Tab-separated table of C-alpha atoms and ligand atoms in Angstrom:
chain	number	residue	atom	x	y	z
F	1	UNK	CA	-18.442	8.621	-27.777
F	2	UNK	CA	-15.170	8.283	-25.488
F	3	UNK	CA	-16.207	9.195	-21.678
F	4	UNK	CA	-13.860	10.940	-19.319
F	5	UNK	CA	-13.686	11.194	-15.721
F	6	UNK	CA	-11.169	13.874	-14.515
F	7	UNK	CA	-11.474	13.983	-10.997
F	8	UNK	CA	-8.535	12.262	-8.666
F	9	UNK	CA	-8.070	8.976	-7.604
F	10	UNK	CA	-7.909	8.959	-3.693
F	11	UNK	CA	-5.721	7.230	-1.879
F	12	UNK	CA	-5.315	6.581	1.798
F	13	UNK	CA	-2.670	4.149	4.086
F	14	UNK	CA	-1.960	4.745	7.621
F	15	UNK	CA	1.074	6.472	7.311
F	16	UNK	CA	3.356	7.217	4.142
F	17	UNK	CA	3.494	4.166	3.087
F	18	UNK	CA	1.070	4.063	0.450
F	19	UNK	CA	2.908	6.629	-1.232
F	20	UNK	CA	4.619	3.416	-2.723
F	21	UNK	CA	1.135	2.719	-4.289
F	22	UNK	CA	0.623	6.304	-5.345
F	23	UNK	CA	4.320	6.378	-7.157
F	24	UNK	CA	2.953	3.178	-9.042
F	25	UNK	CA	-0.200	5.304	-10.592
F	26	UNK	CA	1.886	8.033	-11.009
F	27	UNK	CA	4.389	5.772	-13.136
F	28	UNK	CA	1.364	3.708	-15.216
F	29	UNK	CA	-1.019	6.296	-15.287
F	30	UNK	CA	0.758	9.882	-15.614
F	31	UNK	CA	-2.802	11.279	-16.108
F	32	UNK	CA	-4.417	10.591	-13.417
F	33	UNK	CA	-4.423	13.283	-10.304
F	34	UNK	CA	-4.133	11.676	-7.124
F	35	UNK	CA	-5.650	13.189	-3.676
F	36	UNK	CA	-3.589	11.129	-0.709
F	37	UNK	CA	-4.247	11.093	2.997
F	38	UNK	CA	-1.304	9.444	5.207
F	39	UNK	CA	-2.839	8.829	8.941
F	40	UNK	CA	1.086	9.956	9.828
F	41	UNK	CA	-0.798	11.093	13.683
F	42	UNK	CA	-2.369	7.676	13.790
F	43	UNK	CA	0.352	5.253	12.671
F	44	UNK	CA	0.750	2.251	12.897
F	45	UNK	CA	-3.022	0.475	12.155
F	46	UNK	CA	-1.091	-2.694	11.921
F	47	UNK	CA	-0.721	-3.191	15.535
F	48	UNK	CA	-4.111	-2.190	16.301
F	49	UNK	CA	-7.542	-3.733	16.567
F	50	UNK	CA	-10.149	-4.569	13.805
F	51	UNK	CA	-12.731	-1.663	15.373
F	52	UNK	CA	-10.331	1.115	15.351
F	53	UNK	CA	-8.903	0.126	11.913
F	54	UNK	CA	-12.093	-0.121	10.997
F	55	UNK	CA	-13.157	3.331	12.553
F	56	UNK	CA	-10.132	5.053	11.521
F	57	UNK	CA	-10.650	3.492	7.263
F	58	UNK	CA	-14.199	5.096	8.013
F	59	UNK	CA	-13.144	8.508	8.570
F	60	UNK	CA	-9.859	8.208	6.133
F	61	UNK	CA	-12.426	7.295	3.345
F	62	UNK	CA	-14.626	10.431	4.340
F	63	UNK	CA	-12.432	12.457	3.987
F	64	UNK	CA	-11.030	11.568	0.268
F	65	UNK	CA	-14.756	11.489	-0.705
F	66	UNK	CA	-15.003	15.261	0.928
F	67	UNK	CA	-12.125	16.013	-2.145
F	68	UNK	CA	-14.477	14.725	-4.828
F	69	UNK	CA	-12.773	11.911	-5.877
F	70	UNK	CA	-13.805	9.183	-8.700
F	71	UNK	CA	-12.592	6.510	-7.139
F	72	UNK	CA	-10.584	5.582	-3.769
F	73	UNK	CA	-7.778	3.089	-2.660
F	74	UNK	CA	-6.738	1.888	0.110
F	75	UNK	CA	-2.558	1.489	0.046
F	76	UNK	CA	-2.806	-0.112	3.368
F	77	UNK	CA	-2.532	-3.916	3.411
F	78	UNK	CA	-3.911	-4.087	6.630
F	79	UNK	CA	-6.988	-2.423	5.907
F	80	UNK	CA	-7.785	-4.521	2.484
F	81	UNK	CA	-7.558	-7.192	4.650
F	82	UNK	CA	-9.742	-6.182	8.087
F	83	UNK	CA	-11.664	-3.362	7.035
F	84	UNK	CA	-12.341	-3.658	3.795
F	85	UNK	CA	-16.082	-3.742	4.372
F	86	UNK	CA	-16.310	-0.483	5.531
F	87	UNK	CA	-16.331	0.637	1.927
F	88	UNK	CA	-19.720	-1.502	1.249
F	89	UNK	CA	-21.533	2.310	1.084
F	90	UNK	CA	-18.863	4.365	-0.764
F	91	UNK	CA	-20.956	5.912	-3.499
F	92	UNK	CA	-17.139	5.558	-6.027
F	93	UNK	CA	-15.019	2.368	-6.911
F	94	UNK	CA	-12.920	0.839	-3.939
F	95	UNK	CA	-9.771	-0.956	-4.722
F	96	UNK	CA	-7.731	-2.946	-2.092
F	97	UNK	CA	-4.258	-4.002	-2.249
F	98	UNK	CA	-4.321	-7.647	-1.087
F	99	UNK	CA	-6.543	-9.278	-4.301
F	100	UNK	CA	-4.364	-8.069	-6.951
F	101	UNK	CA	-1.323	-9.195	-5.250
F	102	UNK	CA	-2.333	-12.393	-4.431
F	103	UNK	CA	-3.494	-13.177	-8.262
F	104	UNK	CA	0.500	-11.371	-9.569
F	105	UNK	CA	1.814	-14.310	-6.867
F	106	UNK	CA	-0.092	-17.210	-8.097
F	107	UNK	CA	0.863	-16.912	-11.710
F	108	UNK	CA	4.617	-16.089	-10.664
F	109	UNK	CA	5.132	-19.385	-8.493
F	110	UNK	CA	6.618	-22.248	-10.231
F	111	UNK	CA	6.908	-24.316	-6.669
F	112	UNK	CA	3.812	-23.506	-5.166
F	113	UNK	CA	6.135	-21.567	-1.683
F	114	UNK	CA	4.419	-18.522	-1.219
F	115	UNK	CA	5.997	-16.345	1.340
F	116	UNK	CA	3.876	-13.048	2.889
F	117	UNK	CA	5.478	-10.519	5.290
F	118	UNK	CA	3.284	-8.115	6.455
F	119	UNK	CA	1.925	-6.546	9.537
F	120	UNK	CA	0.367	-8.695	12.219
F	121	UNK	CA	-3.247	-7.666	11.724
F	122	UNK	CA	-2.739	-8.579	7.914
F	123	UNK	CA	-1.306	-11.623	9.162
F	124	UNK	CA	-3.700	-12.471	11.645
F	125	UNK	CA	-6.702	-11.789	9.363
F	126	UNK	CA	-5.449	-14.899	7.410
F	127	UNK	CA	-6.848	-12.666	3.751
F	128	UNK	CA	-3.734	-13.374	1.711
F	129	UNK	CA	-3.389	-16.792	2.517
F	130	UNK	CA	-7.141	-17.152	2.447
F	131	UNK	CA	-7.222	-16.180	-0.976
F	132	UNK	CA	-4.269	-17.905	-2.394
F	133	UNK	CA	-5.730	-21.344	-1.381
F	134	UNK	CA	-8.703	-20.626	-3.438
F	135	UNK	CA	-6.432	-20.068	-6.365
F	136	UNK	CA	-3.873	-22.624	-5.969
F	137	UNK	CA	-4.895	-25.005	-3.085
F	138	UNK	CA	-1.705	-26.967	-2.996
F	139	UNK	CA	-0.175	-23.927	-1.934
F	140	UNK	CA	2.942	-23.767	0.799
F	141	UNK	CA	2.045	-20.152	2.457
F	142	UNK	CA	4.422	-19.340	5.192
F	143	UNK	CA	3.461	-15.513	6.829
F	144	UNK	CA	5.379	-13.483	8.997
F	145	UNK	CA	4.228	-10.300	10.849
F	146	UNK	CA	7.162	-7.795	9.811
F	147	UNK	CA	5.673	-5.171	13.016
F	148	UNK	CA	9.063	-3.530	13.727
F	149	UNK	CA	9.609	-2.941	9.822
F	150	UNK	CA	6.717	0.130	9.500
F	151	UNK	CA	8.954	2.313	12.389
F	152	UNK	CA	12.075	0.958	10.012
F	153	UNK	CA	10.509	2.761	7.276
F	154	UNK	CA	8.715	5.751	9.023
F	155	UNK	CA	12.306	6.806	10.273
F	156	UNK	CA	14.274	6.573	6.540
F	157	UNK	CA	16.410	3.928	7.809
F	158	UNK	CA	15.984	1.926	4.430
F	159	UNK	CA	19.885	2.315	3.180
F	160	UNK	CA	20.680	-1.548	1.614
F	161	UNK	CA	24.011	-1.393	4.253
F	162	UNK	CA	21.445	-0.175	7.069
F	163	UNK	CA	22.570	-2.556	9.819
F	164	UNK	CA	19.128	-2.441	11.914
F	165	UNK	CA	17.034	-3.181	8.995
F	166	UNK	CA	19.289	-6.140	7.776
F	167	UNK	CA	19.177	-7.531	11.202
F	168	UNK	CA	15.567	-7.350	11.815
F	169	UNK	CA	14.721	-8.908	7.358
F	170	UNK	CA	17.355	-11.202	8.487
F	171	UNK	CA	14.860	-12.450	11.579
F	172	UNK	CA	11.660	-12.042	9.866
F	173	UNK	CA	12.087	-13.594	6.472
F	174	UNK	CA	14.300	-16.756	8.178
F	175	UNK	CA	10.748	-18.905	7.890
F	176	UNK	CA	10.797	-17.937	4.481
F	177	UNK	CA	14.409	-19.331	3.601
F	178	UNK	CA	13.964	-22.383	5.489
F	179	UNK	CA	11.081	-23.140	3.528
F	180	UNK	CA	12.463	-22.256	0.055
F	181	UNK	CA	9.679	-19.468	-0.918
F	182	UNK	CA	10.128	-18.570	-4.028
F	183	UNK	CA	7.797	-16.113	-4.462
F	184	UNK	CA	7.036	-12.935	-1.459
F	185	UNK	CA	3.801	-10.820	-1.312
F	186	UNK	CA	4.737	-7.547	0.111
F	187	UNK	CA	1.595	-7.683	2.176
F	188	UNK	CA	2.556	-4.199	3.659
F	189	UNK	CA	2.820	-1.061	1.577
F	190	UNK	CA	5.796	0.022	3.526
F	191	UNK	CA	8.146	-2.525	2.369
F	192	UNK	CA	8.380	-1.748	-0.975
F	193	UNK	CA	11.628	0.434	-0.505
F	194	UNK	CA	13.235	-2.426	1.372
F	195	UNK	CA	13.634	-4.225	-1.767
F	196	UNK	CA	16.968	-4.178	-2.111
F	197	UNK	CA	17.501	-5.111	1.453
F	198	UNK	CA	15.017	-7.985	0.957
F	199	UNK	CA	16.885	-9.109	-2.345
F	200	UNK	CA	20.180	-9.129	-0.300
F	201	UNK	CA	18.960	-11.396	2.158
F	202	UNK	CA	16.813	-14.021	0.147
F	203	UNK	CA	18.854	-14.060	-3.249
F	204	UNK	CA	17.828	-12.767	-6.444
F	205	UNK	CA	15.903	-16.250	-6.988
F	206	UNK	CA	13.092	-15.066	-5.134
F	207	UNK	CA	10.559	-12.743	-6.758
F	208	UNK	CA	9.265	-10.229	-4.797
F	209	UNK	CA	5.236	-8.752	-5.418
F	210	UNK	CA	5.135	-5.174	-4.869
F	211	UNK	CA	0.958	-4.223	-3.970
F	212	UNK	CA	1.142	-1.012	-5.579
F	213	UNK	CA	2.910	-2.299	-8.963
F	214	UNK	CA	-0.360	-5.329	-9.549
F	215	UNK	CA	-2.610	-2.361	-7.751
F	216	UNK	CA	-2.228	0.345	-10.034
F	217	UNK	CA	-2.738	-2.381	-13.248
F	218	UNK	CA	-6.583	-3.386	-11.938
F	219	UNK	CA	-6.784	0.637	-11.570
F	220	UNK	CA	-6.119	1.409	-15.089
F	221	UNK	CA	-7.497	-1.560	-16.533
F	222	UNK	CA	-11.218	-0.825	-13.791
F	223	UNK	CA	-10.857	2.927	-15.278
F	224	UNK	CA	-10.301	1.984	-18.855
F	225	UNK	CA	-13.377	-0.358	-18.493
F	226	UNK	CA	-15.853	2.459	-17.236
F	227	UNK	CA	-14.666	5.174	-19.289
F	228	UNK	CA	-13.309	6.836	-16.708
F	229	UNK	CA	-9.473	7.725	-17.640
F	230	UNK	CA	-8.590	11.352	-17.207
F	231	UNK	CA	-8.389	12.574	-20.719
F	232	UNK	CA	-6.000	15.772	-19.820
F	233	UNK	CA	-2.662	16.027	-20.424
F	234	UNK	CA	-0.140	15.293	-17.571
F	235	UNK	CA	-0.971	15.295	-14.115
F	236	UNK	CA	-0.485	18.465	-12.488
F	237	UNK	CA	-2.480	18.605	-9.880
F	238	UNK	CA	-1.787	15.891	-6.988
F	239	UNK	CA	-2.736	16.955	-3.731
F	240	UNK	CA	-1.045	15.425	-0.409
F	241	UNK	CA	-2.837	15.681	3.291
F	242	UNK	CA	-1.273	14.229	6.383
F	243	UNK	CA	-2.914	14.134	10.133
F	244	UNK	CA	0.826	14.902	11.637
F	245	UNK	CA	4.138	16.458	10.292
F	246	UNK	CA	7.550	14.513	11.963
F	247	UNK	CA	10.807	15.893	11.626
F	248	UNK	CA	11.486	12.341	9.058
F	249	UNK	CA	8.559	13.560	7.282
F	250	UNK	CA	10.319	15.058	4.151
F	251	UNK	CA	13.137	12.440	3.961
F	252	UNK	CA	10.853	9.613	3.848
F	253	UNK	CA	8.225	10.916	1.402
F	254	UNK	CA	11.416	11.441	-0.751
F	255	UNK	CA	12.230	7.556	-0.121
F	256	UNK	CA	8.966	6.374	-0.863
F	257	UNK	CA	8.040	8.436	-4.023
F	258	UNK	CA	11.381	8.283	-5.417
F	259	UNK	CA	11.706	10.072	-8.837
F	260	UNK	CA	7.949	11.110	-8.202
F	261	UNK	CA	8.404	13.311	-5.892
F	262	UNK	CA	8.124	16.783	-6.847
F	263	UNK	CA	7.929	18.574	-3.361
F	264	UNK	CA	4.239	18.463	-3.446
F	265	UNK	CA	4.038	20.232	-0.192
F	266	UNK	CA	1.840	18.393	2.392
F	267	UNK	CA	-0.966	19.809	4.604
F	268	UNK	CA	-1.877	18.355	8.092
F	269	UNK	CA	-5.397	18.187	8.846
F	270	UNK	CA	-7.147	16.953	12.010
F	271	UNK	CA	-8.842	14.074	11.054
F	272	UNK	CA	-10.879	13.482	13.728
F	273	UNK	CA	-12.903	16.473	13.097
F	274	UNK	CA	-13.603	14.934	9.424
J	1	DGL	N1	1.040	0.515	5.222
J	1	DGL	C1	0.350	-0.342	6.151
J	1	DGL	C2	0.012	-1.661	5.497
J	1	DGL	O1	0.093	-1.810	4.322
J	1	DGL	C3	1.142	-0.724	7.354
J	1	DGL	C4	1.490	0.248	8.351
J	1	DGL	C5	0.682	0.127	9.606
J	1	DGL	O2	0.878	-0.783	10.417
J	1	DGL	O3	-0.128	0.987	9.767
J	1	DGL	O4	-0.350	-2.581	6.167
């Protein structure tokens, strides 16, 4: 007999950013409800030690599980990569961002350049480039910490002509071009919707690995595998929480959920008190 599991998928990042993981399980899996929490009062994590990301994942993953939720994911590359143990106890499935990607940019590599932008605790945790020399030890891996790119996106300013953030892509990803990468992990979930601004500066010869797009294929395939697909129709019911409203708010969840964005409304809670 076919098992179903029609509870939400939860899904957390510091800010809005993970929205561009949410749009990809949206877009793969149009059954699945999501429940998503965006630490909008508490952004950025990237800039910020490994025990308050680790404190703040804590109570981010409390409160999904407080929604009843079958399985949760964190859209944050920077806590996959320092606080990813703080899901050891989680009584559902936790999926992570930075294994998934890593695996999409070792099979896409022909030269063996690897290129990862990302925020500096990502970065400084070493767990993409950790895992991509187990895979393919002759790897070239050349990081960059992308820190001013998160505000970049938080504000909207993600226009291909916007001059700021072709300046500051220009700055980061120079490392990248000297090196001849041609292959770039997207090791923050922000960055997805600089794409365009990204292609403009590298050239269309590199390809770029979106976390949400290799995330929400180990979701279906993990939810497939335990019978755990929601067997409904459509999904109608996703649910959106955020610990602060900004004025950018609506603009940028427009951004990052593009054509999935069906003014879901979005309630602030006080996440401390979860
Ligand atoms: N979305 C987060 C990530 O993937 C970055 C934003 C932040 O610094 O909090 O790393």
């Amino acid at each position: 007999m076919l098992m179903s599991d029609n509870r939400a998928i939860g899904v957390f990042d510091s800010g809005l950013g993970g929205l561009t993981v949410a749009r990809e399980i949206m877009k793969l899996l149009p059954r699945e409800n999501i429940v998503y929490f965006g630490d909008t009062g508490r952004v950025p994590y990237g800039t910020k030690g490994r025990d308050t990301i680790r404190k703040y994942s804590l109570q981010d993953e409390r409160f999904l599980l407080s929604h009843d939720v079958k399985m949760i994911v964190a859209a944050c590359g920077t806590v996959s990569s320092v606080a990813a143990d703080t899901a050891e106890q989680l009584p559902v499935p936790f999926i992570e961002v930075v294994s998934h990607s890593v695996r999409a940019a070792v099979s896409t590599t022909k030269n063996g350049k690897i290129g990862i932008l990302a925020t500096s605790a990502t970065i400084n945790s070493g767990a993409h480039k950790k895992q991509i020399l187990q895979l393919l030890p002759t790897a070239k891996v050349v990081e960059a910490s992308g820190t001013l790119l998160v505000p970049i996106v938080e504000e909207g300013w993600t226009d291909i002509d916007d001059a700021v953030a072709i300046e500051t892509l220009k700055r980061y990803l120079k490392p990248m071009m000297d090196e001849g990468v041609d292959t770039l992990i997207l090791g923050c979930t922000h960055f997805p919707v600089l794409s365009s601004i990204i292609r403009k500066v590298l050239g269309n010869s590199v390809t770029l690995i979106n976390m949400g797009e290799a995330t929400a294929k180990a979701i279906g395939e993990i939810l497939k595998q335990t019978d755990s697909l929601n067997d409904g129709t459509t999904a109608t019911n996703h649910k959106f929480y955020a610990s602060d409203k900004t004025d950018a708010f609506v603009g940028t969840v427009n951004i990052l959920l593009g054509d999935y964005n069906k003014d879901f409304g979005i309630e602030q809670v006080d996440i401390e008190k979860v």
